[in-house]
């Protein structure tokens, strides 16, 4: 998958994983990993970008004697998901066109 496309999709996956509850990094990885490959080195820069953009809120709390960051989605983050879904329907239309062209007689082998 194209790196830029994957990056955008991954941001939306991270936001979507926060829709039902506040969560932390390792839990996000567990939620997302069955659908798209994500590591800590990929996740944390995304979380920082989302925080800087105002799409997530972060709070720190002690857990088992260590400080843990908890992330929750903001109203802007929810809007970002809605915008993505609206754009994605256009991408699906383009995909359907490309697939149709590739499957007819002049398609690729």
PDB file of N, CA and C in Angstrom:
ATOM      1  N   UNK A   1       0.851  -1.177   0.000  1.00  0.00           N
ATOM      2  CA  UNK A   1       0.000   0.000   0.000  1.00  0.00           C
ATOM      3  C   UNK A   1       0.900   1.246   0.000  1.00  0.00           C
ATOM      4  N   UNK A   2       0.511   2.254  -0.732  1.00  0.00           N
ATOM      5  CA  UNK A   2       1.238   3.514  -0.781  1.00  0.00           C
ATOM      6  C   UNK A   2       1.404   4.078   0.632  1.00  0.00           C
ATOM      7  N   UNK A   3       2.606   4.546   0.941  1.00  0.00           N
ATOM      8  CA  UNK A   3       2.930   5.012   2.293  1.00  0.00           C
ATOM      9  C   UNK A   3       2.028   6.162   2.729  1.00  0.00           C
ATOM     10  N   UNK A   4       1.796   7.138   1.866  1.00  0.00           N
ATOM     11  CA  UNK A   4       0.973   8.291   2.240  1.00  0.00           C
ATOM     12  C   UNK A   4      -0.480   7.884   2.461  1.00  0.00           C
ATOM     13  N   UNK A   5      -0.983   6.999   1.613  1.00  0.00           N
ATOM     14  CA  UNK A   5      -2.354   6.524   1.787  1.00  0.00           C
ATOM     15  C   UNK A   5      -2.467   5.752   3.097  1.00  0.00           C
ATOM     16  N   UNK A   6      -1.489   4.888   3.352  1.00  0.00           N
ATOM     17  CA  UNK A   6      -1.509   4.102   4.592  1.00  0.00           C
ATOM     18  C   UNK A   6      -1.443   5.017   5.812  1.00  0.00           C
ATOM     19  N   UNK A   7      -0.631   6.068   5.748  1.00  0.00           N
ATOM     20  CA  UNK A   7      -0.502   7.004   6.862  1.00  0.00           C
ATOM     21  C   UNK A   7      -1.848   7.657   7.174  1.00  0.00           C
ATOM     22  N   UNK A   8      -2.556   8.098   6.129  1.00  0.00           N
ATOM     23  CA  UNK A   8      -3.860   8.723   6.328  1.00  0.00           C
ATOM     24  C   UNK A   8      -4.885   7.754   6.888  1.00  0.00           C
ATOM     25  N   UNK A   9      -4.869   6.541   6.378  1.00  0.00           N
ATOM     26  CA  UNK A   9      -5.798   5.522   6.851  1.00  0.00           C
ATOM     27  C   UNK A   9      -5.483   5.156   8.295  1.00  0.00           C
ATOM     28  N   UNK A  10      -4.217   5.073   8.609  1.00  0.00           N
ATOM     29  CA  UNK A  10      -3.813   4.724   9.967  1.00  0.00           C
ATOM     30  C   UNK A  10      -4.260   5.781  10.976  1.00  0.00           C
ATOM     31  N   UNK A  11      -4.170   7.047  10.613  1.00  0.00           N
ATOM     32  CA  UNK A  11      -4.652   8.104  11.512  1.00  0.00           C
ATOM     33  C   UNK A  11      -6.129   7.911  11.823  1.00  0.00           C
ATOM     34  N   UNK A  12      -6.902   7.589  10.812  1.00  0.00           N
ATOM     35  CA  UNK A  12      -8.345   7.389  11.015  1.00  0.00           C
ATOM     36  C   UNK A  12      -8.594   6.130  11.850  1.00  0.00           C
ATOM     37  N   UNK A  13      -7.791   5.093  11.647  1.00  0.00           N
ATOM     38  CA  UNK A  13      -7.926   3.897  12.482  1.00  0.00           C
ATOM     39  C   UNK A  13      -7.665   4.222  13.945  1.00  0.00           C
ATOM     40  N   UNK A  14      -6.639   5.018  14.198  1.00  0.00           N
ATOM     41  CA  UNK A  14      -6.307   5.403  15.571  1.00  0.00           C
ATOM     42  C   UNK A  14      -7.464   6.188  16.185  1.00  0.00           C
ATOM     43  N   UNK A  15      -7.977   7.150  15.452  1.00  0.00           N
ATOM     44  CA  UNK A  15      -9.113   7.931  15.965  1.00  0.00           C
ATOM     45  C   UNK A  15     -10.328   7.043  16.207  1.00  0.00           C
ATOM     46  N   UNK A  16     -10.597   6.143  15.277  1.00  0.00           N
ATOM     47  CA  UNK A  16     -11.760   5.254  15.407  1.00  0.00           C
ATOM     48  C   UNK A  16     -11.642   4.343  16.619  1.00  0.00           C
ATOM     49  N   UNK A  17     -10.419   3.924  16.924  1.00  0.00           N
ATOM     50  CA  UNK A  17     -10.199   3.051  18.085  1.00  0.00           C
ATOM     51  C   UNK A  17     -10.472   3.775  19.400  1.00  0.00           C
ATOM     52  N   UNK A  18     -10.559   5.101  19.352  1.00  0.00           N
ATOM     53  CA  UNK A  18     -10.836   5.888  20.557  1.00  0.00           C
ATOM     54  C   UNK A  18     -12.303   6.283  20.674  1.00  0.00           C
ATOM     55  N   UNK A  19     -13.120   5.925  19.733  1.00  0.00           N
ATOM     56  CA  UNK A  19     -14.506   6.404  19.733  1.00  0.00           C
ATOM     57  C   UNK A  19     -15.280   5.988  20.974  1.00  0.00           C
ATOM     58  N   UNK A  20     -15.097   4.776  21.430  1.00  0.00           N
ATOM     59  CA  UNK A  20     -15.931   4.296  22.532  1.00  0.00           C
ATOM     60  C   UNK A  20     -15.366   4.612  23.913  1.00  0.00           C
ATOM     61  N   UNK A  21     -14.033   4.798  23.988  1.00  0.00           N
ATOM     62  CA  UNK A  21     -13.451   5.053  25.301  1.00  0.00           C
ATOM     63  C   UNK A  21     -12.046   5.622  25.192  1.00  0.00           C
ATOM     64  N   UNK A  22     -11.631   6.259  26.247  1.00  0.00           N
ATOM     65  CA  UNK A  22     -10.256   6.724  26.377  1.00  0.00           C
ATOM     66  C   UNK A  22      -9.345   5.493  26.388  1.00  0.00           C
ATOM     67  N   UNK A  23      -8.163   5.617  25.801  1.00  0.00           N
ATOM     68  CA  UNK A  23      -7.282   4.462  25.719  1.00  0.00           C
ATOM     69  C   UNK A  23      -5.819   4.890  25.745  1.00  0.00           C
ATOM     70  N   UNK A  24      -4.936   3.931  25.776  1.00  0.00           N
ATOM     71  CA  UNK A  24      -3.499   4.207  25.819  1.00  0.00           C
ATOM     72  C   UNK A  24      -2.819   3.483  24.652  1.00  0.00           C
ATOM     73  N   UNK A  25      -1.543   3.797  24.438  1.00  0.00           N
ATOM     74  CA  UNK A  25      -0.831   3.339  23.252  1.00  0.00           C
ATOM     75  C   UNK A  25      -0.883   1.851  22.985  1.00  0.00           C
ATOM     76  N   UNK A  26      -0.497   1.032  23.961  1.00  0.00           N
ATOM     77  CA  UNK A  26      -0.469  -0.410  23.740  1.00  0.00           C
ATOM     78  C   UNK A  26      -1.853  -0.954  23.409  1.00  0.00           C
ATOM     79  N   UNK A  27      -2.872  -0.431  24.065  1.00  0.00           N
ATOM     80  CA  UNK A  27      -4.248  -0.864  23.788  1.00  0.00           C
ATOM     81  C   UNK A  27      -4.654  -0.494  22.358  1.00  0.00           C
ATOM     82  N   UNK A  28      -4.230   0.673  21.902  1.00  0.00           N
ATOM     83  CA  UNK A  28      -4.509   1.078  20.522  1.00  0.00           C
ATOM     84  C   UNK A  28      -3.879   0.104  19.538  1.00  0.00           C
ATOM     85  N   UNK A  29      -2.636  -0.264  19.793  1.00  0.00           N
ATOM     86  CA  UNK A  29      -1.948  -1.213  18.913  1.00  0.00           C
ATOM     87  C   UNK A  29      -2.711  -2.531  18.861  1.00  0.00           C
ATOM     88  N   UNK A  30      -3.153  -3.034  20.021  1.00  0.00           N
ATOM     89  CA  UNK A  30      -3.917  -4.290  20.050  1.00  0.00           C
ATOM     90  C   UNK A  30      -5.216  -4.178  19.265  1.00  0.00           C
ATOM     91  N   UNK A  31      -5.900  -3.032  19.356  1.00  0.00           N
ATOM     92  CA  UNK A  31      -7.174  -2.859  18.653  1.00  0.00           C
ATOM     93  C   UNK A  31      -6.991  -2.779  17.137  1.00  0.00           C
ATOM     94  N   UNK A  32      -5.927  -2.123  16.711  1.00  0.00           N
ATOM     95  CA  UNK A  32      -5.735  -1.827  15.293  1.00  0.00           C
ATOM     96  C   UNK A  32      -5.001  -2.936  14.548  1.00  0.00           C
ATOM     97  N   UNK A  33      -4.082  -3.624  15.211  1.00  0.00           N
ATOM     98  CA  UNK A  33      -3.200  -4.597  14.561  1.00  0.00           C
ATOM     99  C   UNK A  33      -3.892  -5.672  13.721  1.00  0.00           C
ATOM    100  N   UNK A  34      -5.068  -6.164  14.109  1.00  0.00           N
ATOM    101  CA  UNK A  34      -5.699  -7.170  13.247  1.00  0.00           C
ATOM    102  C   UNK A  34      -6.092  -6.625  11.860  1.00  0.00           C
ATOM    103  N   UNK A  35      -6.135  -5.307  11.712  1.00  0.00           N
ATOM    104  CA  UNK A  35      -6.611  -4.699  10.475  1.00  0.00           C
ATOM    105  C   UNK A  35      -5.517  -4.048   9.643  1.00  0.00           C
ATOM    106  N   UNK A  36      -4.499  -3.499  10.322  1.00  0.00           N
ATOM    107  CA  UNK A  36      -3.424  -2.824   9.620  1.00  0.00           C
ATOM    108  C   UNK A  36      -2.169  -2.909  10.490  1.00  0.00           C
ATOM    109  N   UNK A  37      -1.039  -3.135   9.860  1.00  0.00           N
ATOM    110  CA  UNK A  37       0.212  -3.285  10.589  1.00  0.00           C
ATOM    111  C   UNK A  37       0.601  -1.965  11.241  1.00  0.00           C
ATOM    112  N   UNK A  38       0.814  -1.989  12.549  1.00  0.00           N
ATOM    113  CA  UNK A  38       1.201  -0.781  13.285  1.00  0.00           C
ATOM    114  C   UNK A  38       2.152  -1.168  14.419  1.00  0.00           C
ATOM    115  N   UNK A  39       3.189  -0.380  14.583  1.00  0.00           N
ATOM    116  CA  UNK A  39       4.151  -0.605  15.662  1.00  0.00           C
ATOM    117  C   UNK A  39       4.177   0.633  16.547  1.00  0.00           C
ATOM    118  N   UNK A  40       4.848   0.520  17.679  1.00  0.00           N
ATOM    119  CA  UNK A  40       4.979   1.675  18.576  1.00  0.00           C
ATOM    120  C   UNK A  40       5.681   2.826  17.862  1.00  0.00           C
ATOM    121  N   UNK A  41       6.707   2.508  17.076  1.00  0.00           N
ATOM    122  CA  UNK A  41       7.455   3.567  16.395  1.00  0.00           C
ATOM    123  C   UNK A  41       6.618   4.273  15.331  1.00  0.00           C
ATOM    124  N   UNK A  42       5.567   3.639  14.870  1.00  0.00           N
ATOM    125  CA  UNK A  42       4.632   4.266  13.934  1.00  0.00           C
ATOM    126  C   UNK A  42       3.533   5.004  14.688  1.00  0.00           C
ATOM    127  N   UNK A  43       3.028   4.384  15.750  1.00  0.00           N
ATOM    128  CA  UNK A  43       1.869   4.923  16.468  1.00  0.00           C
ATOM    129  C   UNK A  43       2.152   6.242  17.181  1.00  0.00           C
ATOM    130  N   UNK A  44       3.232   6.319  17.921  1.00  0.00           N
ATOM    131  CA  UNK A  44       3.438   7.496  18.765  1.00  0.00           C
ATOM    132  C   UNK A  44       3.627   8.800  17.986  1.00  0.00           C
ATOM    133  N   UNK A  45       4.323   8.800  16.856  1.00  0.00           N
ATOM    134  CA  UNK A  45       4.353  10.041  16.057  1.00  0.00           C
ATOM    135  C   UNK A  45       2.965  10.438  15.546  1.00  0.00           C
ATOM    136  N   UNK A  46       2.138   9.448  15.219  1.00  0.00           N
ATOM    137  CA  UNK A  46       0.762   9.733  14.781  1.00  0.00           C
ATOM    138  C   UNK A  46      -0.017  10.360  15.933  1.00  0.00           C
ATOM    139  N   UNK A  47       0.118   9.801  17.121  1.00  0.00           N
ATOM    140  CA  UNK A  47      -0.591  10.356  18.277  1.00  0.00           C
ATOM    141  C   UNK A  47      -0.147  11.794  18.555  1.00  0.00           C
ATOM    142  N   UNK A  48       1.145  12.067  18.409  1.00  0.00           N
ATOM    143  CA  UNK A  48       1.627  13.448  18.620  1.00  0.00           C
ATOM    144  C   UNK A  48       1.037  14.394  17.573  1.00  0.00           C
ATOM    145  N   UNK A  49       0.998  13.951  16.317  1.00  0.00           N
ATOM    146  CA  UNK A  49       0.392  14.786  15.257  1.00  0.00           C
ATOM    147  C   UNK A  49      -1.085  15.034  15.525  1.00  0.00           C
ATOM    148  N   UNK A  50      -1.785  13.984  15.935  1.00  0.00           N
ATOM    149  CA  UNK A  50      -3.212  14.133  16.221  1.00  0.00           C
ATOM    150  C   UNK A  50      -3.438  15.061  17.408  1.00  0.00           C
ATOM    151  N   UNK A  51      -2.571  14.986  18.402  1.00  0.00           N
ATOM    152  CA  UNK A  51      -2.679  15.888  19.553  1.00  0.00           C
ATOM    153  C   UNK A  51      -2.404  17.334  19.124  1.00  0.00           C
ATOM    154  N   UNK A  52      -1.344  17.542  18.365  1.00  0.00           N
ATOM    155  CA  UNK A  52      -0.992  18.881  17.887  1.00  0.00           C
ATOM    156  C   UNK A  52      -2.108  19.471  17.039  1.00  0.00           C
ATOM    157  N   UNK A  53      -2.763  18.619  16.260  1.00  0.00           N
ATOM    158  CA  UNK A  53      -3.862  19.064  15.403  1.00  0.00           C
ATOM    159  C   UNK A  53      -5.175  19.283  16.140  1.00  0.00           C
ATOM    160  N   UNK A  54      -5.228  18.920  17.404  1.00  0.00           N
ATOM    161  CA  UNK A  54      -6.451  19.100  18.180  1.00  0.00           C
ATOM    162  C   UNK A  54      -7.461  17.981  18.003  1.00  0.00           C
ATOM    163  N   UNK A  55      -7.023  16.844  17.457  1.00  0.00           N
ATOM    164  CA  UNK A  55      -7.935  15.734  17.204  1.00  0.00           C
ATOM    165  C   UNK A  55      -8.035  14.764  18.376  1.00  0.00           C
ATOM    166  N   UNK A  56      -7.051  14.812  19.274  1.00  0.00           N
ATOM    167  CA  UNK A  56      -7.093  13.997  20.492  1.00  0.00           C
ATOM    168  C   UNK A  56      -6.651  14.842  21.680  1.00  0.00           C
ATOM    169  N   UNK A  57      -7.116  14.432  22.854  1.00  0.00           N
ATOM    170  CA  UNK A  57      -6.690  15.004  24.125  1.00  0.00           C
ATOM    171  C   UNK A  57      -5.838  13.957  24.813  1.00  0.00           C
ATOM    172  N   UNK A  58      -4.865  14.426  25.563  1.00  0.00           N
ATOM    173  CA  UNK A  58      -3.976  13.510  26.280  1.00  0.00           C
ATOM    174  C   UNK A  58      -3.966  13.879  27.755  1.00  0.00           C
ATOM    175  N   UNK A  59      -4.019  12.865  28.574  1.00  0.00           N
ATOM    176  CA  UNK A  59      -3.842  13.085  30.014  1.00  0.00           C
ATOM    177  C   UNK A  59      -2.900  12.000  30.514  1.00  0.00           C
ATOM    178  N   UNK A  60      -2.158  12.314  31.540  1.00  0.00           N
ATOM    179  CA  UNK A  60      -1.246  11.343  32.147  1.00  0.00           C
ATOM    180  C   UNK A  60      -1.798  10.923  33.492  1.00  0.00           C
ATOM    181  N   UNK A  61      -1.645   9.645  33.793  1.00  0.00           N
ATOM    182  CA  UNK A  61      -2.077   9.108  35.082  1.00  0.00           C
ATOM    183  C   UNK A  61      -1.158   7.959  35.461  1.00  0.00           C
ATOM    184  N   UNK A  62      -1.014   7.775  36.757  1.00  0.00           N
ATOM    185  CA  UNK A  62      -0.168   6.688  37.226  1.00  0.00           C
ATOM    186  C   UNK A  62      -0.905   5.364  37.079  1.00  0.00           C
ATOM    187  N   UNK A  63      -0.166   4.362  36.622  1.00  0.00           N
ATOM    188  CA  UNK A  63      -0.709   3.014  36.477  1.00  0.00           C
ATOM    189  C   UNK A  63       0.401   2.040  36.865  1.00  0.00           C
ATOM    190  N   UNK A  64       0.178   1.259  37.906  1.00  0.00           N
ATOM    191  CA  UNK A  64       1.186   0.310  38.408  1.00  0.00           C
ATOM    192  C   UNK A  64       2.535   0.975  38.661  1.00  0.00           C
ATOM    193  N   UNK A  65       2.491   2.151  39.235  1.00  0.00           N
ATOM    194  CA  UNK A  65       3.706   2.855  39.596  1.00  0.00           C
ATOM    195  C   UNK A  65       4.402   3.590  38.452  1.00  0.00           C
ATOM    196  N   UNK A  66       3.809   3.572  37.271  1.00  0.00           N
ATOM    197  CA  UNK A  66       4.393   4.259  36.115  1.00  0.00           C
ATOM    198  C   UNK A  66       3.388   5.251  35.558  1.00  0.00           C
ATOM    199  N   UNK A  67       3.916   6.282  34.925  1.00  0.00           N
ATOM    200  CA  UNK A  67       3.061   7.277  34.293  1.00  0.00           C
ATOM    201  C   UNK A  67       2.636   6.768  32.916  1.00  0.00           C
ATOM    202  N   UNK A  68       1.341   6.776  32.661  1.00  0.00           N
ATOM    203  CA  UNK A  68       0.803   6.309  31.381  1.00  0.00           C
ATOM    204  C   UNK A  68       0.006   7.444  30.761  1.00  0.00           C
ATOM    205  N   UNK A  69       0.135   7.607  29.448  1.00  0.00           N
ATOM    206  CA  UNK A  69      -0.652   8.605  28.730  1.00  0.00           C
ATOM    207  C   UNK A  69      -1.924   7.959  28.204  1.00  0.00           C
ATOM    208  N   UNK A  70      -3.033   8.641  28.457  1.00  0.00           N
ATOM    209  CA  UNK A  70      -4.333   8.198  27.972  1.00  0.00           C
ATOM    210  C   UNK A  70      -4.810   9.188  26.914  1.00  0.00           C
ATOM    211  N   UNK A  71      -5.365   8.646  25.841  1.00  0.00           N
ATOM    212  CA  UNK A  71      -5.791   9.460  24.704  1.00  0.00           C
ATOM    213  C   UNK A  71      -7.303   9.357  24.533  1.00  0.00           C
ATOM    214  N   UNK A  72      -7.920  10.492  24.227  1.00  0.00           N
ATOM    215  CA  UNK A  72      -9.356  10.489  23.929  1.00  0.00           C
ATOM    216  C   UNK A  72      -9.597  11.394  22.719  1.00  0.00           C
ATOM    217  N   UNK A  73     -10.584  11.035  21.954  1.00  0.00           N
ATOM    218  CA  UNK A  73     -10.898  11.767  20.725  1.00  0.00           C
ATOM    219  C   UNK A  73     -11.658  13.053  21.068  1.00  0.00           C
ATOM    220  N   UNK A  74     -11.409  14.107  20.293  1.00  0.00           N
ATOM    221  CA  UNK A  74     -12.117  15.376  20.469  1.00  0.00           C
ATOM    222  C   UNK A  74     -13.214  15.480  19.412  1.00  0.00           C
ATOM    223  N   UNK A  75     -14.002  16.538  19.497  1.00  0.00           N
ATOM    224  CA  UNK A  75     -15.032  16.789  18.478  1.00  0.00           C
ATOM    225  C   UNK A  75     -14.382  16.960  17.106  1.00  0.00           C
ATOM    226  N   UNK A  76     -13.226  17.617  17.050  1.00  0.00           N
ATOM    227  CA  UNK A  76     -12.521  17.759  15.769  1.00  0.00           C
ATOM    228  C   UNK A  76     -12.062  16.403  15.244  1.00  0.00           C
ATOM    229  N   UNK A  77     -11.675  15.510  16.145  1.00  0.00           N
ATOM    230  CA  UNK A  77     -11.285  14.161  15.736  1.00  0.00           C
ATOM    231  C   UNK A  77     -12.457  13.394  15.154  1.00  0.00           C
ATOM    232  N   UNK A  78     -13.618  13.546  15.774  1.00  0.00           N
ATOM    233  CA  UNK A  78     -14.830  12.890  15.240  1.00  0.00           C
ATOM    234  C   UNK A  78     -15.173  13.443  13.854  1.00  0.00           C
ATOM    235  N   UNK A  79     -14.996  14.756  13.687  1.00  0.00           N
ATOM    236  CA  UNK A  79     -15.259  15.373  12.388  1.00  0.00           C
ATOM    237  C   UNK A  79     -14.266  14.874  11.340  1.00  0.00           C
ATOM    238  N   UNK A  80     -13.034  14.666  11.747  1.00  0.00           N
ATOM    239  CA  UNK A  80     -12.010  14.150  10.827  1.00  0.00           C
ATOM    240  C   UNK A  80     -12.419  12.774  10.301  1.00  0.00           C
ATOM    241  N   UNK A  81     -12.980  11.939  11.168  1.00  0.00           N
ATOM    242  CA  UNK A  81     -13.473  10.625  10.727  1.00  0.00           C
ATOM    243  C   UNK A  81     -14.608  10.802   9.728  1.00  0.00           C
ATOM    244  N   UNK A  82     -15.552  11.687  10.026  1.00  0.00           N
ATOM    245  CA  UNK A  82     -16.680  11.931   9.116  1.00  0.00           C
ATOM    246  C   UNK A  82     -16.187  12.416   7.757  1.00  0.00           C
ATOM    247  N   UNK A  83     -15.232  13.330   7.767  1.00  0.00           N
ATOM    248  CA  UNK A  83     -14.674  13.847   6.511  1.00  0.00           C
ATOM    249  C   UNK A  83     -13.989  12.728   5.723  1.00  0.00           C
ATOM    250  N   UNK A  84     -13.238  11.887   6.432  1.00  0.00           N
ATOM    251  CA  UNK A  84     -12.560  10.762   5.794  1.00  0.00           C
ATOM    252  C   UNK A  84     -13.577   9.837   5.133  1.00  0.00           C
ATOM    253  N   UNK A  85     -14.637   9.512   5.838  1.00  0.00           N
ATOM    254  CA  UNK A  85     -15.642   8.605   5.284  1.00  0.00           C
ATOM    255  C   UNK A  85     -16.303   9.201   4.046  1.00  0.00           C
ATOM    256  N   UNK A  86     -16.542  10.507   4.053  1.00  0.00           N
ATOM    257  CA  UNK A  86     -17.117  11.160   2.867  1.00  0.00           C
ATOM    258  C   UNK A  86     -16.138  11.079   1.697  1.00  0.00           C
ATOM    259  N   UNK A  87     -14.864  11.337   1.959  1.00  0.00           N
ATOM    260  CA  UNK A  87     -13.847  11.242   0.910  1.00  0.00           C
ATOM    261  C   UNK A  87     -13.667   9.807   0.443  1.00  0.00           C
ATOM    262  N   UNK A  88     -13.754   8.865   1.375  1.00  0.00           N
ATOM    263  CA  UNK A  88     -13.529   7.461   1.038  1.00  0.00           C
ATOM    264  C   UNK A  88     -14.558   6.957   0.027  1.00  0.00           C
ATOM    265  N   UNK A  89     -15.783   7.439   0.101  1.00  0.00           N
ATOM    266  CA  UNK A  89     -16.783   6.998  -0.882  1.00  0.00           C
ATOM    267  C   UNK A  89     -16.363   7.410  -2.291  1.00  0.00           C
ATOM    268  N   UNK A  90     -15.692   8.556  -2.424  1.00  0.00           N
ATOM    269  CA  UNK A  90     -15.162   8.963  -3.732  1.00  0.00           C
ATOM    270  C   UNK A  90     -14.029   8.032  -4.166  1.00  0.00           C
ATOM    271  N   UNK A  91     -13.186   7.636  -3.221  1.00  0.00           N
ATOM    272  CA  UNK A  91     -12.084   6.727  -3.541  1.00  0.00           C
ATOM    273  C   UNK A  91     -12.628   5.375  -3.989  1.00  0.00           C
ATOM    274  N   UNK A  92     -13.691   4.902  -3.353  1.00  0.00           N
ATOM    275  CA  UNK A  92     -14.309   3.631  -3.744  1.00  0.00           C
ATOM    276  C   UNK A  92     -14.838   3.724  -5.180  1.00  0.00           C
ATOM    277  N   UNK A  93     -15.440   4.846  -5.540  1.00  0.00           N
ATOM    278  CA  UNK A  93     -15.917   5.032  -6.915  1.00  0.00           C
ATOM    279  C   UNK A  93     -14.765   4.967  -7.907  1.00  0.00           C
ATOM    280  N   UNK A  94     -13.647   5.600  -7.563  1.00  0.00           N
ATOM    281  CA  UNK A  94     -12.469   5.565  -8.431  1.00  0.00           C
ATOM    282  C   UNK A  94     -11.931   4.142  -8.530  1.00  0.00           C
ATOM    283  N   UNK A  95     -11.864   3.445  -7.397  1.00  0.00           N
ATOM    284  CA  UNK A  95     -11.410   2.054  -7.380  1.00  0.00           C
ATOM    285  C   UNK A  95     -12.302   1.201  -8.288  1.00  0.00           C
ATOM    286  N   UNK A  96     -13.607   1.356  -8.153  1.00  0.00           N
ATOM    287  CA  UNK A  96     -14.535   0.588  -8.977  1.00  0.00           C
ATOM    288  C   UNK A  96     -14.301   0.852 -10.464  1.00  0.00           C
ATOM    289  N   UNK A  97     -14.052   2.112 -10.819  1.00  0.00           N
ATOM    290  CA  UNK A  97     -13.769   2.452 -12.211  1.00  0.00           C
ATOM    291  C   UNK A  97     -12.490   1.747 -12.682  1.00  0.00           C
ATOM    292  N   UNK A  98     -11.416   1.876 -11.899  1.00  0.00           N
ATOM    293  CA  UNK A  98     -10.133   1.276 -12.285  1.00  0.00           C
ATOM    294  C   UNK A  98     -10.269  -0.235 -12.399  1.00  0.00           C
ATOM    295  N   UNK A  99     -10.913  -0.855 -11.425  1.00  0.00           N
ATOM    296  CA  UNK A  99     -11.095  -2.298 -11.456  1.00  0.00           C
ATOM    297  C   UNK A  99     -11.906  -2.720 -12.677  1.00  0.00           C
ATOM    298  N   UNK A 100     -12.950  -1.966 -12.987  1.00  0.00           N
ATOM    299  CA  UNK A 100     -13.762  -2.276 -14.161  1.00  0.00           C
ATOM    300  C   UNK A 100     -12.966  -2.173 -15.451  1.00  0.00           C
ATOM    301  N   UNK A 101     -12.155  -1.149 -15.565  1.00  0.00           N
ATOM    302  CA  UNK A 101     -11.314  -0.985 -16.755  1.00  0.00           C
ATOM    303  C   UNK A 101     -10.290  -2.102 -16.868  1.00  0.00           C
ATOM    304  N   UNK A 102      -9.753  -2.535 -15.751  1.00  0.00           N
ATOM    305  CA  UNK A 102      -8.738  -3.590 -15.767  1.00  0.00           C
ATOM    306  C   UNK A 102      -9.334  -4.958 -16.066  1.00  0.00           C
ATOM    307  N   UNK A 103     -10.593  -5.132 -15.801  1.00  0.00           N
ATOM    308  CA  UNK A 103     -11.231  -6.428 -16.002  1.00  0.00           C
ATOM    309  C   UNK A 103     -11.867  -6.592 -17.375  1.00  0.00           C
ATOM    310  N   UNK A 104     -11.986  -5.509 -18.131  1.00  0.00           N
ATOM    311  CA  UNK A 104     -12.564  -5.679 -19.465  1.00  0.00           C
ATOM    312  C   UNK A 104     -11.467  -6.092 -20.447  1.00  0.00           C
ATOM    313  N   UNK A 105     -11.786  -6.131 -21.729  1.00  0.00           N
ATOM    314  CA  UNK A 105     -10.860  -6.646 -22.740  1.00  0.00           C
ATOM    315  C   UNK A 105      -9.551  -5.890 -22.808  1.00  0.00           C
ATOM    316  N   UNK A 106      -9.545  -4.596 -22.538  1.00  0.00           N
ATOM    317  CA  UNK A 106      -8.314  -3.826 -22.649  1.00  0.00           C
ATOM    318  C   UNK A 106      -7.558  -3.749 -21.323  1.00  0.00           C
ATOM    319  N   UNK A 107      -7.966  -4.561 -20.361  1.00  0.00           N
ATOM    320  CA  UNK A 107      -7.358  -4.520 -19.039  1.00  0.00           C
ATOM    321  C   UNK A 107      -5.945  -5.078 -18.999  1.00  0.00           C
ATOM    322  N   UNK A 108      -5.407  -5.121 -17.818  1.00  0.00           N
ATOM    323  CA  UNK A 108      -4.056  -5.633 -17.643  1.00  0.00           C
ATOM    324  C   UNK A 108      -4.100  -7.136 -17.451  1.00  0.00           C
ATOM    325  N   UNK A 109      -3.048  -7.790 -17.821  1.00  0.00           N
ATOM    326  CA  UNK A 109      -2.991  -9.253 -17.701  1.00  0.00           C
ATOM    327  C   UNK A 109      -2.377  -9.679 -16.400  1.00  0.00           C
TER     328      UNK A 109
END
